[in-house]
Amino acid sequence: MAHFFLETGANTSQTNFVHVAIGQTTKVGVWGAQINGQFLIPSTNDPSVAVVTSKGSGGADGMIHNISVQGVREGNVMLEARLGPGGPVWAVTQVVVGKTAAVPAVAAASKVGTEAVAVARKELATGVFENEGNDNAGARVDEYERLFGLHNQPWCAMFVYFCYNTAAAKLGTSNPLPKIAGASALLVWAQRNDKLVTEPVAGDVLIVKPGTHVGLVTGTPRGGKVPSIEGNTWSHGTADNHRDGVYEKSRPVENCYYLRV
């Protein structure tokens, strides 16, 4: 099957969500868009919410590039790529239209976000690892999951929520981060509530595109990489790199979305 991707450099990874502001456009492409010599045709299933203003151009690589999707009014629609008018759908993704495409970056994160980084660093220093066999469980991992009433489940988002929740309690305030255990669901919440920013700072929540993993930004990006502390992951070059746990990471800035609360 074909799939949509965001036109961000050479990255053609599948995207499950496209965010666009009212009156603005977002560029996407379709990987595997040539079927039996015929290119797929992109369109939305509700042009009153979002419309394809440019169908892009097909290339020798079999992909369609530079499809323009414009937001019309707030709402959600499906962006489809069909084989001919009214033909079968070969690729689909969700378009979320909001008032703004991203919240303007500010000089610093919230006090809770800043304190959440301190909590994450303490967890990192303590050493948090899953049981042998990487079963999404462990003495400390269970503490993160218990906040959600879950066990033996992917816990990257739960780790970040734990850091925020602990930070909020220490500061005597409410936790601004929603209690969402899944990366893709957290991305949907951020898009619908206009919580995405384009310039990450310490305390922001990173969501790896297209919505597969969650971490906590710990500093200002340098050399195109953003530093983070993440749970439910692993790292090369450490004594315990055969076990999933809490590790420091460094990811290409363009490979992630950034949520600020």
Short mmCIF file of C-alpha atoms in Angstrom, two decimals:
data_model
loop_
_atom_site.label_atom_id
_atom_site.label_comp_id
_atom_site.label_asym_id
_atom_site.label_seq_id
_atom_site.Cartn_x
_atom_site.Cartn_y
_atom_site.Cartn_z
CA MET A 1 0.00 0.00 0.00
CA ALA A 2 1.01 3.63 -0.52
CA HIS A 3 1.25 6.13 2.33
CA PHE A 4 1.32 9.87 2.98
CA PHE A 5 4.41 11.59 4.39
CA LEU A 6 5.25 15.14 5.44
CA GLU A 7 7.48 17.05 3.02
CA THR A 8 10.33 17.60 5.48
CA GLY A 9 13.65 16.99 3.79
CA ALA A 10 14.34 13.42 2.71
CA ASN A 11 12.12 11.84 5.35
CA THR A 12 9.31 9.83 3.73
CA SER A 13 8.14 7.99 6.84
CA GLN A 14 4.39 7.43 7.06
CA THR A 15 2.44 10.11 8.89
CA ASN A 16 -0.89 9.36 10.55
CA PHE A 17 -1.73 13.01 11.25
CA VAL A 18 -1.31 16.27 9.35
CA HIS A 19 -1.87 19.54 11.21
CA VAL A 20 -2.74 22.71 9.30
CA ALA A 21 -3.96 26.14 10.39
CA ILE A 22 -7.08 27.77 9.00
CA GLY A 23 -6.17 29.58 5.79
CA GLN A 24 -2.70 28.03 5.71
CA THR A 25 -1.26 25.12 3.74
CA THR A 26 0.83 22.08 4.60
CA LYS A 27 2.91 20.15 2.09
CA VAL A 28 2.68 16.37 1.96
CA GLY A 29 3.67 13.64 -0.45
CA VAL A 30 2.62 10.09 -1.27
CA TRP A 31 5.12 7.23 -1.23
CA GLY A 32 4.39 4.40 -3.65
CA ALA A 33 1.96 6.63 -5.55
CA GLN A 34 2.38 5.00 -8.96
CA ILE A 35 0.16 1.95 -9.43
CA ASN A 36 0.42 0.09 -12.72
CA GLY A 37 1.83 3.21 -14.35
CA GLN A 38 -0.95 5.46 -13.04
CA PHE A 39 -0.47 8.04 -10.28
CA LEU A 40 -2.89 8.27 -7.38
CA ILE A 41 -5.15 11.30 -7.02
CA PRO A 42 -5.17 13.06 -3.59
CA SER A 43 -8.32 14.67 -2.17
CA THR A 44 -10.10 15.25 1.15
CA ASN A 45 -13.44 13.71 2.04
CA ASP A 46 -14.79 17.04 3.34
CA PRO A 47 -13.61 20.13 1.41
CA SER A 48 -15.53 22.38 3.81
CA VAL A 49 -12.85 21.59 6.44
CA ALA A 50 -9.71 21.13 4.32
CA VAL A 51 -9.05 21.04 0.58
CA VAL A 52 -6.22 19.92 -1.68
CA THR A 53 -5.17 23.11 -3.51
CA SER A 54 -2.32 21.49 -5.45
CA LYS A 55 -2.24 17.81 -6.36
CA GLY A 56 1.56 17.88 -6.58
CA SER A 57 3.69 16.20 -9.20
CA GLY A 58 4.69 12.62 -9.82
CA GLY A 59 8.35 11.75 -10.20
CA ALA A 60 10.51 8.99 -11.58
CA ASP A 61 10.78 7.63 -8.04
CA GLY A 62 7.08 6.71 -8.16
CA MET A 63 6.18 9.29 -5.52
CA ILE A 64 3.98 12.40 -5.63
CA HIS A 65 5.64 15.43 -4.09
CA ASN A 66 4.41 18.86 -2.92
CA ILE A 67 0.72 18.19 -2.45
CA SER A 68 -0.77 21.31 -0.82
CA VAL A 69 -3.48 20.84 1.81
CA GLN A 70 -5.22 24.03 2.96
CA GLY A 71 -7.24 24.43 6.15
CA VAL A 72 -10.71 25.94 5.74
CA ARG A 73 -12.30 25.65 9.19
CA GLU A 74 -11.64 23.81 12.45
CA GLY A 75 -12.29 20.10 12.28
CA ASN A 76 -10.94 16.72 11.21
CA VAL A 77 -11.08 15.16 7.75
CA MET A 78 -9.45 12.27 5.95
CA LEU A 79 -6.90 12.92 3.21
CA GLU A 80 -7.13 10.14 0.64
CA ALA A 81 -5.20 9.07 -2.44
CA ARG A 82 -7.34 7.16 -4.93
CA LEU A 83 -6.53 5.29 -8.09
CA GLY A 84 -8.62 7.38 -10.46
CA PRO A 85 -11.72 9.46 -9.66
CA GLY A 86 -13.98 7.41 -7.42
CA GLY A 87 -11.49 4.54 -7.48
CA PRO A 88 -10.13 2.48 -4.58
CA VAL A 89 -8.28 4.28 -1.76
CA TRP A 90 -4.58 3.33 -1.58
CA ALA A 91 -3.37 5.82 1.03
CA VAL A 92 -5.05 7.75 3.82
CA THR A 93 -4.15 10.03 6.72
CA GLN A 94 -6.02 12.33 9.10
CA VAL A 95 -5.96 16.13 8.66
CA VAL A 96 -6.52 18.16 11.83
CA VAL A 97 -7.38 21.81 11.15
CA GLY A 98 -6.88 24.25 14.02
CA LYS A 99 -6.72 27.99 14.59
CA THR A 100 -2.92 27.96 14.42
CA ALA A 101 -0.42 25.46 13.07
CA ALA A 102 1.88 25.79 16.05
CA VAL A 103 2.12 27.82 19.21
CA PRO A 104 4.90 30.42 18.84
CA ALA A 105 8.04 29.32 20.64
CA VAL A 106 8.82 31.14 23.87
CA ALA A 107 12.13 31.66 25.64
CA ALA A 108 11.51 29.10 28.38
CA ALA A 109 9.23 26.25 29.26
CA SER A 110 6.77 26.33 32.14
CA LYS A 111 7.94 25.90 35.72
CA VAL A 112 6.36 22.44 35.75
CA GLY A 113 8.19 21.49 32.55
CA THR A 114 11.50 22.70 33.95
CA GLU A 115 10.96 20.77 37.18
CA ALA A 116 9.92 17.68 35.15
CA VAL A 117 13.39 17.68 33.61
CA ALA A 118 14.90 17.62 37.10
CA VAL A 119 12.67 14.66 37.98
CA ALA A 120 13.72 12.86 34.80
CA ARG A 121 17.40 13.42 35.59
CA LYS A 122 16.88 11.92 39.04
CA GLU A 123 15.21 8.85 37.53
CA LEU A 124 18.08 8.54 35.07
CA ALA A 125 20.67 8.77 37.83
CA THR A 126 18.84 6.16 39.91
CA GLY A 127 18.87 3.70 37.04
CA VAL A 128 15.54 2.46 35.71
CA PHE A 129 15.44 -0.78 33.73
CA GLU A 130 12.90 -3.35 32.71
CA ASN A 131 13.12 -6.93 33.89
CA GLU A 132 15.38 -9.28 31.98
CA GLY A 133 13.58 -10.12 28.76
CA ASN A 134 12.24 -6.56 28.32
CA ASP A 135 8.63 -7.25 29.34
CA ASN A 136 7.49 -3.63 29.90
CA ALA A 137 7.73 -4.22 33.65
CA GLY A 138 10.15 -3.65 36.48
CA ALA A 139 10.22 -2.27 40.02
CA ARG A 140 10.27 1.37 38.91
CA VAL A 141 8.48 0.88 35.59
CA ASP A 142 5.52 -0.54 37.51
CA GLU A 143 5.31 2.76 39.42
CA TYR A 144 4.87 4.70 36.18
CA GLU A 145 2.26 2.28 34.86
CA ARG A 146 0.34 2.19 38.13
CA LEU A 147 -0.68 5.83 37.60
CA PHE A 148 -2.71 4.59 34.63
CA GLY A 149 -3.90 1.31 36.12
CA LEU A 150 -1.84 -0.57 33.54
CA HIS A 151 0.86 -3.25 33.58
CA ASN A 152 3.21 -4.74 30.99
CA GLN A 153 2.35 -2.03 28.46
CA PRO A 154 4.57 0.34 26.42
CA TRP A 155 5.41 3.04 28.94
CA CYS A 156 7.32 5.89 27.23
CA ALA A 157 4.40 8.34 27.58
CA MET A 158 3.69 7.12 31.12
CA PHE A 159 7.29 7.93 32.12
CA VAL A 160 6.96 11.52 30.87
CA TYR A 161 3.58 11.87 32.60
CA PHE A 162 5.17 10.60 35.84
CA CYS A 163 7.89 13.27 35.57
CA TYR A 164 5.30 16.01 35.02
CA ASN A 165 3.00 14.67 37.72
CA THR A 166 5.81 14.50 40.28
CA ALA A 167 6.98 17.99 39.32
CA ALA A 168 3.47 19.44 39.64
CA ALA A 169 3.00 17.88 43.06
CA LYS A 170 6.32 19.32 44.25
CA LEU A 171 5.30 22.78 43.04
CA GLY A 172 1.83 22.48 44.55
CA THR A 173 0.04 22.96 41.24
CA SER A 174 -2.02 20.91 38.81
CA ASN A 175 -0.38 18.76 36.14
CA PRO A 176 -0.84 20.48 32.75
CA LEU A 177 0.06 17.34 30.81
CA PRO A 178 -2.98 15.19 29.94
CA LYS A 179 -3.11 11.67 31.28
CA ILE A 180 -2.61 9.89 27.95
CA ALA A 181 -0.64 6.66 27.77
CA GLY A 182 -0.16 6.42 23.99
CA ALA A 183 2.15 8.47 21.74
CA SER A 184 -0.28 8.77 18.82
CA ALA A 185 -3.17 9.76 21.10
CA LEU A 186 -0.98 12.39 22.79
CA LEU A 187 -0.12 13.81 19.37
CA VAL A 188 -3.80 14.07 18.45
CA TRP A 189 -4.48 15.93 21.72
CA ALA A 190 -1.59 18.33 21.05
CA GLN A 191 -2.78 19.04 17.50
CA ARG A 192 -6.39 19.58 18.50
CA ASN A 193 -5.43 21.89 21.35
CA ASP A 194 -2.77 23.87 19.45
CA LYS A 195 0.02 22.78 21.80
CA LEU A 196 2.71 22.06 19.19
CA VAL A 197 5.77 24.30 18.93
CA THR A 198 8.53 24.38 16.33
CA GLU A 199 11.55 25.35 18.46
CA PRO A 200 11.95 22.92 21.38
CA VAL A 201 13.34 23.90 24.77
CA ALA A 202 13.95 21.97 27.99
CA GLY A 203 10.66 20.79 29.45
CA ASP A 204 8.89 20.24 26.14
CA VAL A 205 7.53 16.79 25.34
CA LEU A 206 8.87 15.27 22.14
CA ILE A 207 6.81 12.86 20.05
CA VAL A 208 8.76 10.90 17.47
CA LYS A 209 7.15 11.14 14.03
CA PRO A 210 4.71 9.92 12.92
CA GLY A 211 3.55 9.38 16.53
CA THR A 212 5.38 6.31 17.79
CA HIS A 213 7.31 7.31 20.91
CA VAL A 214 7.43 9.99 23.63
CA GLY A 215 10.33 11.61 25.47
CA LEU A 216 11.25 14.74 27.44
CA VAL A 217 13.43 17.48 25.93
CA THR A 218 16.27 18.35 28.32
CA GLY A 219 18.04 21.21 26.57
CA THR A 220 18.39 23.48 23.55
CA PRO A 221 19.09 21.71 20.24
CA ARG A 222 22.65 21.84 18.93
CA GLY A 223 23.99 20.67 15.61
CA GLY A 224 20.50 19.71 14.47
CA LYS A 225 20.03 17.31 17.41
CA VAL A 226 17.71 17.69 20.38
CA PRO A 227 18.78 16.18 23.76
CA SER A 228 16.25 14.18 25.72
CA ILE A 229 15.61 11.70 28.50
CA GLU A 230 13.28 8.90 27.48
CA GLY A 231 11.77 5.78 28.96
CA ASN A 232 10.92 2.47 27.31
CA THR A 233 14.01 2.76 25.11
CA TRP A 234 17.65 1.67 25.04
CA SER A 235 21.04 3.12 24.15
CA HIS A 236 24.25 1.94 22.56
CA GLY A 237 27.45 1.99 24.53
CA THR A 238 26.15 1.51 28.07
CA ALA A 239 26.58 -1.35 30.47
CA ASP A 240 22.85 -2.09 30.47
CA ASN A 241 22.12 -1.46 26.78
CA HIS A 242 20.57 -4.90 26.43
CA ARG A 243 17.70 -3.80 28.67
CA ASP A 244 15.02 -1.24 27.97
CA GLY A 245 14.86 1.54 30.53
CA VAL A 246 15.39 5.28 31.03
CA TYR A 247 18.25 6.67 28.94
CA GLU A 248 19.62 9.93 27.61
CA LYS A 249 19.08 10.28 23.87
CA SER A 250 19.82 12.68 21.04
CA ARG A 251 17.49 12.85 18.05
CA PRO A 252 17.40 14.86 14.81
CA VAL A 253 15.20 17.89 15.44
CA GLU A 254 13.14 17.33 12.28
CA ASN A 255 12.24 13.78 13.32
CA CYS A 256 9.99 14.88 16.19
CA TYR A 257 6.94 16.93 17.07
CA TYR A 258 7.18 19.13 20.19
CA LEU A 259 4.41 19.65 22.72
CA ARG A 260 4.47 22.52 25.22
CA VAL A 261 2.03 22.86 28.13
#
